[in-house]
């Protein structure tokens, strides 16, 4: 027999009294695990959505109307390209990607399309100041998605369709949207002429389901020339870090570019992030509640347990148990209960999250082993701390007062 | 050897001082078999607990084998009990959620004996007391006499040189009582010092020496 055996026996013998206080801890841990689990996947989902949408901030001319996010840059109004420099030379944090654009309508075979001029990434990188500003170093876990396997195979196309950023594009090259390619029967390697200029089609972009499908992309400076405009833009698309956005990135950009209009994909950024924030706060609140209520309840139970067992404690002391043994007896009980509470709380919380996650947050939720560490840590810590003083009281009991025969 | 020197102990009972032991001085040589008799409330249990290092005196000294017990720290006293003293309580004080075998294993557990040895030792002690077929019974599943024998087996587990028993026959029927007395004579013959509190005069007469307590004083230290 080990001290542990005694502890288990006692727990099972008197499990009814343990009931409510242990349940408080168990439920608390379950709720925390479950909220944390759902929040994690919900945050991931937000990040994925943002990433799929590409830019999450648009800088437009002041007078621009904004009906559809995706066609927001198809405006007549323009602003100077110099805005880009202002942004990159500023000390704004959380600007992940800048994509300056100028669009112009054009017709081929009587069909209307849009030619959008973009600045390829290699031209950004050529400008040293930008690079050192860290524009292209996207911070980990900041509005980014985990790499989706298989999607790296064709980086240029995928990146453009997903983030509207492209590595390289020559002055006479063109990328063609999926719908446009179909309707004009264009394929890679063909050449297309727009407004007298001839372009080589370097890629046909995958279907995106947005207006991008009937666009062609070419080099910004070529499009500026074709449009007869000089160093102007319709829009700058910005991929901003979601946290930076909620920390007022938009307002900061607004301040920097007072003559421009800055908008975000507000419904996604705001509602989803607000929900996630609320969930994190809720889990903090629960943590505080279970630490206080659960802890107090466990402490109360432990004091009662010590009082109830004082004859047993006295007997053990009469048999030669020192205070260390008695202290261990009660702390071991706390430890065992803490482990059981942590494990059970993790299981219940995870099952709840996996079942309820899709309904509450609309995202698929999977078990997160790291939360087991959390659950164990919280549960064991609460039980040990709450039990310490009762256990110490037991250890300091006077053997005889514990044995007082009636 | 057990010695008390000018030991006084009083309790506070609802603000009133109750004198339980009043300037008691006495000696019990090693290997002695002593009965403590006296009316209820005369201080017998107090006396026994104090001898066993469980209750500190207000004044005076208690010496066990040359060591002043209450000058030791409480943990050292616990170690002394573990090494030398076997207690039998009037109410047995078996641990209710443990089986007979496990109750007897406790002293071995405290002594750091490993699991298998704990079980074999405890089982042979219970067999010695005729409980070989009750090893897995909880105290509540045993008769009073059987509970008493489990308590006696547990008391022997640390092979104590000093055995202190508080009314070991008090709750038993006469037949069982006689068997228990025979058991105390037997362990006394093994060379242990036995101090036994009892109400029962025939029981007291079996001891080598009888100490009579009255209002916290020893009124006869004779044979
Ligand atoms: N914990 C206690 N508090 C107050 N009085 C006590 C306590 N224990 C014993 N007494 C009193 O001390 C006296 C001696 O008690 P005890 O040693 O138990 O006597 P006995 O065992 O001979 O019946 C009694 O008067 C009893 O009421
Ligand atoms: Mg008594």
XYZ file of C-alpha atoms and ligand atoms in Angstrom:
657
model
C 0.000 0.000 0.000
C 1.162 3.498 -0.804
C -0.014 6.806 0.544
C -1.602 7.208 -2.875
C -3.729 4.114 -2.310
C -5.044 5.596 0.906
C -5.838 8.846 -0.854
C -7.766 7.114 -3.646
C -9.696 4.994 -1.183
C -10.687 8.004 0.826
C -11.780 9.921 -2.263
C -14.015 7.084 -3.423
C -15.365 6.453 0.042
C -16.486 10.044 0.464
C -17.009 11.067 -3.147
C -20.432 12.567 -2.507
C -19.049 15.326 -0.320
C -16.452 16.093 -2.909
C -19.188 16.421 -5.524
C -20.100 20.074 -5.821
C -16.713 21.633 -5.282
C -15.040 19.259 -7.690
C -17.825 19.843 -10.183
C -17.195 23.590 -9.964
C -13.565 23.077 -10.940
C -14.405 20.519 -13.580
C -17.026 22.679 -15.251
C -14.795 25.725 -15.082
C -11.923 23.904 -16.743
C -14.255 22.446 -19.358
C -15.648 25.857 -20.243
C -12.201 27.406 -20.509
C -10.890 24.586 -22.671
C -13.942 24.747 -24.842
C -13.850 28.532 -25.306
C -10.134 28.538 -25.973
C -10.503 25.742 -28.463
C -13.329 27.407 -30.386
C -11.649 30.817 -30.280
C -8.455 29.393 -31.667
C -10.166 27.906 -34.689
C -12.371 30.932 -35.125
C -9.322 33.198 -35.184
C -7.707 30.908 -37.670
C -10.830 31.071 -39.796
C -10.826 34.866 -39.708
C -7.216 34.924 -40.735
C -7.932 32.525 -43.555
C -10.873 34.579 -44.761
C -8.901 37.779 -44.666
C -6.130 36.144 -46.548
C -8.471 34.704 -49.115
C -9.908 38.137 -49.708
C -6.472 39.502 -50.290
C -6.084 43.062 -49.148
C -8.091 44.046 -46.129
C -7.600 47.787 -46.355
C -8.280 49.913 -49.397
C -6.967 53.388 -49.937
C -9.170 55.209 -52.431
C -9.653 58.736 -53.674
C -11.760 60.838 -51.335
C -14.768 60.986 -53.643
C -14.806 57.298 -54.496
C -18.048 55.462 -54.033
C -17.899 52.104 -52.407
C -20.521 49.602 -53.498
C -18.588 46.433 -53.908
C -15.307 45.824 -52.228
C -13.885 44.006 -55.208
C -14.734 46.631 -57.759
C -13.941 49.505 -55.472
C -10.760 50.297 -57.357
C -12.565 50.656 -60.673
C -13.014 54.373 -60.311
C -12.463 57.394 -62.454
C -10.918 59.371 -59.650
C -7.210 59.116 -59.074
C -4.601 60.173 -56.549
C -0.851 60.519 -56.848
C 1.372 57.451 -56.796
C 3.500 59.321 -54.327
C 1.060 58.131 -51.569
C 2.770 54.787 -51.704
C 6.055 56.389 -50.773
C 4.408 58.251 -47.952
C 3.133 54.996 -46.539
C 6.379 53.123 -46.833
C 8.441 55.942 -45.434
C 6.148 56.235 -42.427
C 6.676 54.284 -39.247
C 3.282 52.601 -39.410
C 3.255 49.107 -37.915
C 1.252 46.251 -39.370
C 1.374 47.107 -43.053
C 2.004 43.733 -44.584
C 1.603 44.326 -48.257
C 0.968 47.319 -50.432
C -0.440 46.980 -53.861
C -0.863 50.218 -55.837
C -3.264 49.968 -58.764
C -4.579 51.851 -61.703
C -7.422 50.427 -63.753
C -8.749 51.360 -67.165
C -11.582 49.882 -69.179
C -10.892 48.433 -72.598
C -12.808 46.544 -75.260
C -11.789 43.540 -77.302
C -14.198 42.042 -79.835
C -16.886 44.355 -78.494
C -16.545 42.946 -74.992
C -15.786 45.164 -71.977
C -12.882 44.285 -69.741
C -10.721 46.008 -67.210
C -6.985 46.329 -67.420
C -5.447 46.798 -64.019
C -1.933 47.975 -63.613
C -0.058 46.559 -60.663
C 3.417 46.995 -59.349
C 5.174 43.641 -59.040
C 6.848 42.720 -55.830
C 10.353 42.755 -57.286
C 10.012 46.450 -57.929
C 9.110 47.085 -54.355
C 12.049 45.134 -53.172
C 14.346 47.109 -55.369
C 13.585 50.088 -53.209
C 15.817 49.603 -50.233
C 13.943 51.848 -47.872
C 10.823 49.740 -48.249
C 12.551 46.534 -47.572
C 14.141 47.780 -44.436
C 10.736 49.005 -43.358
C 9.800 45.352 -43.333
C 6.914 45.687 -45.700
C 7.367 42.207 -47.060
C 8.247 40.526 -43.868
C 4.827 39.401 -42.759
C 4.914 38.711 -39.069
C 4.011 35.176 -38.099
C 0.420 34.534 -37.164
C -0.616 37.992 -38.154
C -3.419 37.811 -40.612
C -1.601 35.047 -42.414
C -2.698 31.550 -43.097
C -0.792 28.397 -42.584
C 0.589 27.291 -45.892
C -1.983 25.243 -47.722
C -0.187 22.256 -49.188
C -0.116 22.143 -52.959
C -0.752 25.827 -53.338
C 2.884 26.727 -53.470
C 3.254 24.935 -56.776
C 2.258 27.963 -58.825
C 3.113 30.859 -56.603
C 2.599 33.646 -59.110
C -0.933 32.759 -60.047
C -2.109 31.695 -56.640
C -0.579 34.632 -54.903
C -2.153 37.023 -57.298
C -5.588 35.539 -56.992
C -5.409 35.232 -53.244
C -3.455 38.267 -52.247
C -3.359 40.302 -55.419
C 0.354 40.480 -55.147
C 2.671 39.225 -57.741
C 6.372 38.638 -57.783
C 7.343 39.790 -61.240
C 5.681 41.183 -64.314
C 7.373 42.632 -67.309
C 6.371 45.915 -68.969
C 4.834 44.011 -71.902
C 3.418 41.076 -70.035
C -0.150 40.366 -69.036
C -1.981 38.105 -66.652
C -5.493 37.265 -67.747
C -8.501 36.553 -65.540
C -10.275 33.235 -65.907
C -13.536 34.544 -67.412
C -11.753 36.852 -69.784
C -9.524 34.005 -70.955
C -12.536 31.839 -71.645
C -14.574 34.471 -73.455
C -11.626 35.551 -75.642
C -10.172 32.046 -75.949
C -6.855 33.210 -74.670
C -4.288 30.842 -73.300
C -0.772 31.195 -71.979
C 1.749 32.307 -74.556
C -0.800 34.155 -76.708
C -0.405 37.796 -77.365
C -3.091 40.417 -76.794
C -3.207 43.952 -77.989
C -4.836 46.722 -75.975
C -4.935 50.322 -77.122
C -2.134 49.754 -79.568
C 0.174 48.081 -77.103
C 0.903 44.404 -77.422
C 1.153 42.102 -74.419
C 2.381 38.544 -74.018
C 0.011 36.502 -71.832
C 2.228 34.914 -69.208
C -0.532 33.282 -67.207
C -4.267 32.648 -67.063
C -5.393 33.107 -63.496
C -7.525 30.577 -61.658
C -11.201 31.259 -61.095
C -11.839 33.449 -58.045
C -15.541 34.127 -58.331
C -14.940 37.875 -58.175
C -14.651 40.710 -60.682
C -10.996 39.776 -60.918
C -12.040 37.022 -63.291
C -12.809 39.511 -66.022
C -9.714 41.560 -65.476
C -6.334 41.541 -67.012
C -3.306 42.564 -65.024
C -0.332 44.355 -66.477
C 2.521 46.443 -65.233
C 1.374 49.627 -63.498
C 3.610 51.914 -65.472
C 2.454 50.432 -68.770
C -1.178 50.962 -67.805
C -0.444 54.507 -66.655
C 1.030 55.206 -70.084
C -1.896 53.573 -71.901
C -4.415 55.528 -69.866
C -2.566 58.706 -70.629
C -2.131 59.391 -66.949
C 1.005 60.185 -65.134
C 2.027 58.514 -61.922
C -1.469 58.252 -60.527
C -3.422 55.458 -58.901
C -7.044 54.480 -58.386
C -6.321 52.544 -55.278
C -3.747 51.118 -52.953
C -4.644 47.763 -51.519
C -3.093 47.093 -48.188
C -2.787 43.823 -46.371
C -2.778 44.913 -42.787
C -2.203 42.825 -39.760
C -5.619 42.205 -38.171
C -4.450 43.226 -34.743
C -2.930 46.371 -36.130
C -6.240 47.117 -37.849
C -8.182 46.891 -34.665
C -5.523 49.001 -33.016
C -6.406 51.865 -35.297
C -4.236 51.262 -38.328
C -6.983 52.705 -40.530
C -7.133 55.934 -38.569
C -3.362 56.195 -38.701
C -3.352 55.792 -42.460
C -6.128 58.345 -42.661
C -4.010 60.799 -40.754
C -1.067 60.138 -42.985
C -3.127 60.524 -46.162
C -5.811 63.037 -45.270
C -6.896 63.518 -48.895
C -7.603 59.806 -49.351
C -10.384 57.562 -48.193
C -9.372 54.516 -46.187
C -11.744 51.604 -45.765
C -11.509 48.078 -44.364
C -13.433 44.890 -44.910
C -15.250 46.109 -41.894
C -17.880 43.452 -41.438
C -15.258 40.713 -41.257
C -12.591 42.551 -39.359
C -15.016 44.053 -36.912
C -17.607 41.404 -36.137
C -15.401 38.371 -36.239
C -12.563 39.960 -34.369
C -14.984 41.414 -31.877
C -16.463 37.974 -31.315
C -13.039 36.478 -30.862
C -12.044 39.205 -28.474
C -15.204 38.676 -26.517
C -14.488 34.968 -26.389
C -10.966 35.531 -25.088
C -12.296 37.935 -22.498
C -14.983 35.459 -21.583
C -12.410 32.758 -21.066
C -10.389 35.131 -18.870
C -13.524 35.886 -16.920
C -14.178 32.197 -16.485
C -10.626 31.674 -15.398
C -11.049 34.309 -12.712
C -14.378 32.824 -11.665
C -13.144 29.280 -11.342
C -9.985 30.361 -9.608
C -12.057 32.271 -7.061
C -15.225 30.216 -6.759
C -13.693 26.834 -7.475
C -10.702 27.584 -5.296
C -12.832 28.804 -2.407
C -15.124 25.843 -2.743
C -12.214 23.391 -2.764
C -10.595 25.119 0.197
C -13.878 24.909 2.049
C -14.264 21.248 1.214
C -10.702 20.531 2.287
C -11.148 22.270 5.631
C -14.286 20.228 6.222
C -12.455 17.094 5.144
C -9.616 17.767 7.570
C -12.085 18.405 10.369
C -14.036 15.272 9.597
C -10.891 13.178 9.446
C -9.221 14.499 12.568
C -9.671 11.185 14.365
C -8.048 9.425 11.444
C -5.240 11.980 11.444
C -4.802 11.493 15.188
C -4.676 7.731 14.685
C -2.016 8.050 12.010
C -0.035 10.326 14.299
C -0.389 7.853 17.157
C 0.989 5.210 14.824
C 3.984 7.423 14.230
C 3.063 9.586 11.238
C 4.872 12.916 11.421
C 3.488 16.193 10.146
C 5.153 15.671 6.755
C 3.197 12.465 6.160
C -0.091 14.139 7.043
C 0.712 17.135 4.853
C 1.550 14.779 2.014
C -1.649 12.847 2.506
C -3.738 15.948 1.847
C -1.565 17.531 -0.830
C -1.457 14.234 -2.673
C -5.212 14.204 -2.599
C -5.244 17.715 -4.063
C -2.756 16.659 -6.730
C -4.752 13.593 -7.726
C -7.985 15.559 -7.859
C -6.212 18.260 -9.839
C -4.988 15.741 -12.404
C -8.403 14.133 -12.709
C -10.054 17.548 -12.986
C -7.577 18.664 -15.624
C -7.915 15.538 -17.710
C -11.696 15.290 -17.414
C -12.073 19.035 -17.984
C -9.953 18.795 -21.106
C -11.987 15.897 -22.463
C -15.375 17.442 -21.697
C -14.291 20.868 -22.941
C -12.830 19.468 -26.150
C -15.868 17.343 -26.922
C -18.108 20.348 -26.279
C -15.980 22.554 -28.513
C -15.877 20.038 -31.343
C -19.653 19.590 -31.204
C -20.693 23.180 -30.544
C -17.910 25.017 -32.396
C -19.442 24.654 -35.845
C -22.801 25.853 -34.515
C -21.598 28.773 -32.415
C -18.706 30.090 -34.452
C -19.410 28.419 -37.761
C -15.951 26.933 -37.916
C -14.752 23.345 -37.718
C -12.988 22.725 -34.401
C -10.378 20.066 -33.707
C -8.854 18.920 -30.409
C -5.816 20.887 -29.295
C -3.386 18.883 -27.178
C -1.785 22.078 -25.872
C -5.011 22.788 -24.013
C -4.451 19.618 -22.018
C -1.353 21.247 -20.575
C -3.440 24.312 -19.800
C -6.211 22.321 -18.173
C -3.760 20.327 -16.082
C -1.869 23.417 -15.042
C -4.916 25.385 -13.962
C -6.618 22.481 -12.263
C -3.585 21.253 -10.349
C -2.576 24.782 -9.368
C -6.024 25.662 -8.030
C -6.314 22.449 -6.065
C -2.847 22.619 -4.580
C -3.132 26.257 -3.601
C -6.648 25.896 -2.221
C -5.648 22.801 -0.262
C -2.403 24.057 1.115
C -3.735 25.762 4.223
C -6.206 23.009 5.133
C -3.426 20.457 4.649
C -1.107 22.478 6.834
C -3.758 22.691 9.468
C -4.094 18.912 9.389
C -0.346 18.513 9.698
C -0.292 20.795 12.716
C -3.152 19.074 14.484
C -2.442 18.059 18.011
C -2.625 14.265 17.873
C -4.539 14.067 21.094
C -7.183 16.663 20.386
C -7.827 14.716 17.215
C -8.274 11.555 19.220
C -10.353 12.919 22.066
C -12.671 10.147 23.024
C -16.190 11.203 23.802
C 11.582 2.249 31.091
C 8.752 4.711 31.614
C 8.917 7.463 34.168
C 6.707 10.365 35.156
C 8.054 13.095 37.307
C 5.690 15.594 38.990
C 3.350 15.564 36.051
C 0.360 17.881 36.174
C -2.238 18.340 33.505
C -5.478 20.262 33.545
C -8.114 20.832 30.903
C -10.174 23.881 30.309
C -13.760 22.866 30.245
C -16.207 25.708 29.580
C -13.956 28.148 31.338
C -13.476 25.865 34.327
C -10.182 24.203 35.053
C -10.460 20.443 35.355
C -7.448 18.818 36.940
C -6.861 15.534 35.124
C -3.439 14.637 36.539
C -2.199 16.079 39.777
C 1.515 15.904 40.502
C 1.992 12.318 39.408
C 5.362 10.673 39.907
C 5.922 7.018 39.109
C 8.179 4.491 37.407
C 7.386 1.547 35.195
C 10.421 -0.663 34.606
C 10.974 -2.277 31.216
C 9.075 -5.531 30.807
C 6.500 -4.683 33.460
C 2.789 -5.407 33.098
C 0.779 -2.649 34.773
C -2.952 -2.161 35.147
C -4.324 1.315 35.655
C -7.634 1.324 37.497
C -9.855 4.042 38.827
C -13.304 5.507 38.426
C -14.412 7.208 35.263
C -12.928 10.678 34.933
C -10.040 9.950 37.258
C -7.455 10.686 34.567
C -6.578 7.208 33.282
C -6.780 8.051 29.585
C -4.905 11.282 30.142
C -2.201 9.340 31.941
C -1.877 6.819 29.146
C -1.790 9.391 26.343
C 0.857 11.309 28.189
C 2.999 8.192 28.598
C 2.658 7.585 24.874
C 3.932 11.001 23.879
C 0.559 12.150 22.619
C -0.304 14.817 25.156
C 2.106 17.248 26.706
C 1.953 17.908 30.447
C 1.475 21.367 31.913
C 4.279 20.649 34.332
C 6.685 17.825 34.948
C 8.593 15.393 32.793
C 7.780 12.167 31.006
C 10.805 10.030 30.310
C 10.884 7.043 27.968
C 14.093 5.031 27.929
C 16.027 7.953 29.333
C 14.619 10.452 26.837
C 12.506 13.356 28.014
C 9.637 12.949 25.580
C 8.194 16.441 25.667
C 11.536 18.110 25.173
C 11.481 16.593 21.672
C 9.853 18.245 18.676
C 6.462 16.841 17.744
C 7.931 15.105 14.696
C 10.632 13.493 16.810
C 7.925 12.338 19.214
C 6.047 10.825 16.269
C 9.244 9.023 15.303
C 9.577 7.753 18.851
C 6.017 6.400 18.789
C 6.663 4.780 15.442
C 9.727 3.047 16.818
C 8.764 2.037 20.322
C 5.127 2.452 21.163
C 1.987 0.509 20.299
C -1.368 2.112 21.076
C -4.705 0.392 21.457
C -7.632 2.753 21.689
C -10.862 2.112 23.421
C -12.722 2.827 20.192
C -10.109 1.024 18.072
C -9.757 3.927 15.638
C -9.590 1.766 12.573
C -9.526 3.726 9.315
C -13.049 3.133 8.003
C -12.305 3.165 4.293
C -9.446 0.674 4.503
C -9.723 -3.096 4.799
C -8.487 -5.036 7.830
C -5.307 -5.903 5.958
C -4.710 -2.301 4.873
C -5.298 -1.003 8.388
C -2.554 -3.311 9.625
C -0.334 -2.256 6.709
C -0.304 1.386 7.854
C 2.568 1.067 10.362
C 4.587 -0.778 7.725
C 3.773 1.959 5.229
C 4.944 4.577 7.712
C 8.114 2.572 8.280
C 8.817 2.557 4.541
C 8.350 -1.185 4.071
C 7.532 -2.057 0.451
C 4.129 -3.260 -0.719
C 4.603 -7.030 -0.860
C 6.307 -7.211 2.484
C 3.594 -4.966 3.958
C 0.961 -7.440 2.854
C 2.699 -10.604 4.026
C 3.599 -9.086 7.397
C 0.121 -7.673 7.947
C -1.537 -10.915 6.896
C 0.553 -12.983 9.289
C -0.293 -10.614 12.161
C -3.989 -10.909 11.379
C -3.630 -14.672 11.219
C -1.986 -14.640 14.597
C -5.126 -12.924 15.884
C -7.394 -15.414 14.140
C -8.535 -13.100 11.376
C -6.858 -14.835 8.445
C -10.196 -15.107 6.667
C -11.212 -11.473 7.168
C -8.341 -9.671 5.460
C -10.465 -7.857 2.909
C -13.259 -6.815 5.223
C -13.828 -3.193 6.031
C -14.204 -2.346 9.741
C -17.930 -1.846 9.258
C -18.159 -5.433 8.020
C -16.540 -6.808 11.179
C -17.928 -7.505 14.638
C -16.711 -5.385 17.538
C -14.465 -8.204 18.768
C -12.982 -8.615 15.306
C -12.397 -4.871 15.029
C -10.571 -4.997 18.353
C -8.350 -7.775 17.053
C -7.553 -5.791 13.911
C -6.557 -2.914 16.182
C -4.342 -5.278 18.189
C -2.706 -6.608 15.036
C -2.045 -3.045 13.902
C -0.614 -2.194 17.325
C 1.878 -5.057 16.998
C 2.946 -4.093 13.498
C 5.875 -1.931 14.577
C 6.954 -4.606 17.064
C 6.668 -2.108 19.920
C 8.636 -2.448 23.157
C 5.914 -0.526 24.974
C 2.213 -1.348 24.615
C -0.357 1.137 25.874
C -3.971 -0.012 25.889
C -6.996 2.027 26.936
C -9.761 -0.255 28.207
C -9.065 -2.970 25.664
C -11.807 -5.180 27.067
C -14.287 -2.419 27.809
C -16.534 -2.934 24.817
C -16.306 -6.709 24.601
C -18.323 -9.678 25.780
C -16.681 -11.682 28.603
C -15.380 -14.504 26.364
C -13.733 -12.158 23.897
C -12.478 -10.100 26.832
C -10.721 -13.126 28.275
C -9.121 -13.923 24.917
C -7.860 -10.362 24.669
C -6.403 -10.537 28.167
C -4.634 -13.754 27.262
C -3.243 -11.923 24.274
C -1.835 -9.159 26.491
C -0.231 -11.756 28.760
C 1.287 -13.347 25.702
C 2.811 -10.151 24.366
C 4.033 -9.359 27.855
C 5.818 -12.720 27.891
C 7.470 -11.685 24.648
C 9.261 -9.072 26.725
C 7.155 -5.989 26.058
C 6.185 -3.443 28.668
C 2.393 -3.420 28.899
C 0.326 -0.642 30.445
C -3.395 -1.359 30.381
C -6.227 0.843 31.579
C -9.198 -1.153 32.743
C -12.426 -0.991 34.687
C -12.482 -4.675 35.211
C -11.012 -5.984 38.483
C -10.433 -9.514 37.246
C -8.619 -8.054 34.288
C -6.586 -5.788 36.539
C -5.668 -8.742 38.706
C -3.939 -10.443 35.758
C -1.292 -7.708 35.716
C 1.884 -7.803 37.765
C 1.094 -4.437 39.261
C -1.967 -2.259 39.700
C -1.893 1.544 39.819
C -5.034 3.184 41.148
C -5.905 6.699 40.025
C -8.324 8.911 41.883
C -8.973 12.530 40.903
C -5.731 12.658 38.996
C -3.578 11.276 41.776
C -2.007 7.848 42.153
C -3.435 6.572 45.380
C -1.610 3.267 45.532
C 1.564 2.341 43.796
C 1.599 -1.119 45.389
C 1.617 -4.556 43.874
N -10.418 17.412 26.096
C -10.877 17.585 27.329
N -11.388 18.777 27.672
C -11.847 19.012 28.884
N -11.819 18.114 29.868
C -11.312 16.904 29.597
C -10.820 16.563 28.311
N -10.385 15.283 28.342
C -10.600 14.853 29.592
N -11.156 15.809 30.340
C -11.485 15.711 31.746
O -10.326 15.299 32.451
C -10.650 14.341 33.407
C -9.872 13.064 33.153
O -10.304 12.525 31.936
P -9.801 11.103 31.438
O -8.326 11.101 31.475
O -10.442 10.851 30.125
O -10.380 10.119 32.535
P -10.705 8.567 32.446
O -10.061 8.040 31.251
O -10.156 8.045 33.718
O -12.176 8.470 32.383
C -12.158 14.155 33.333
O -12.746 14.936 34.313
C -12.526 14.656 31.986
O -13.814 15.185 31.985
Mg -10.785 7.039 29.570
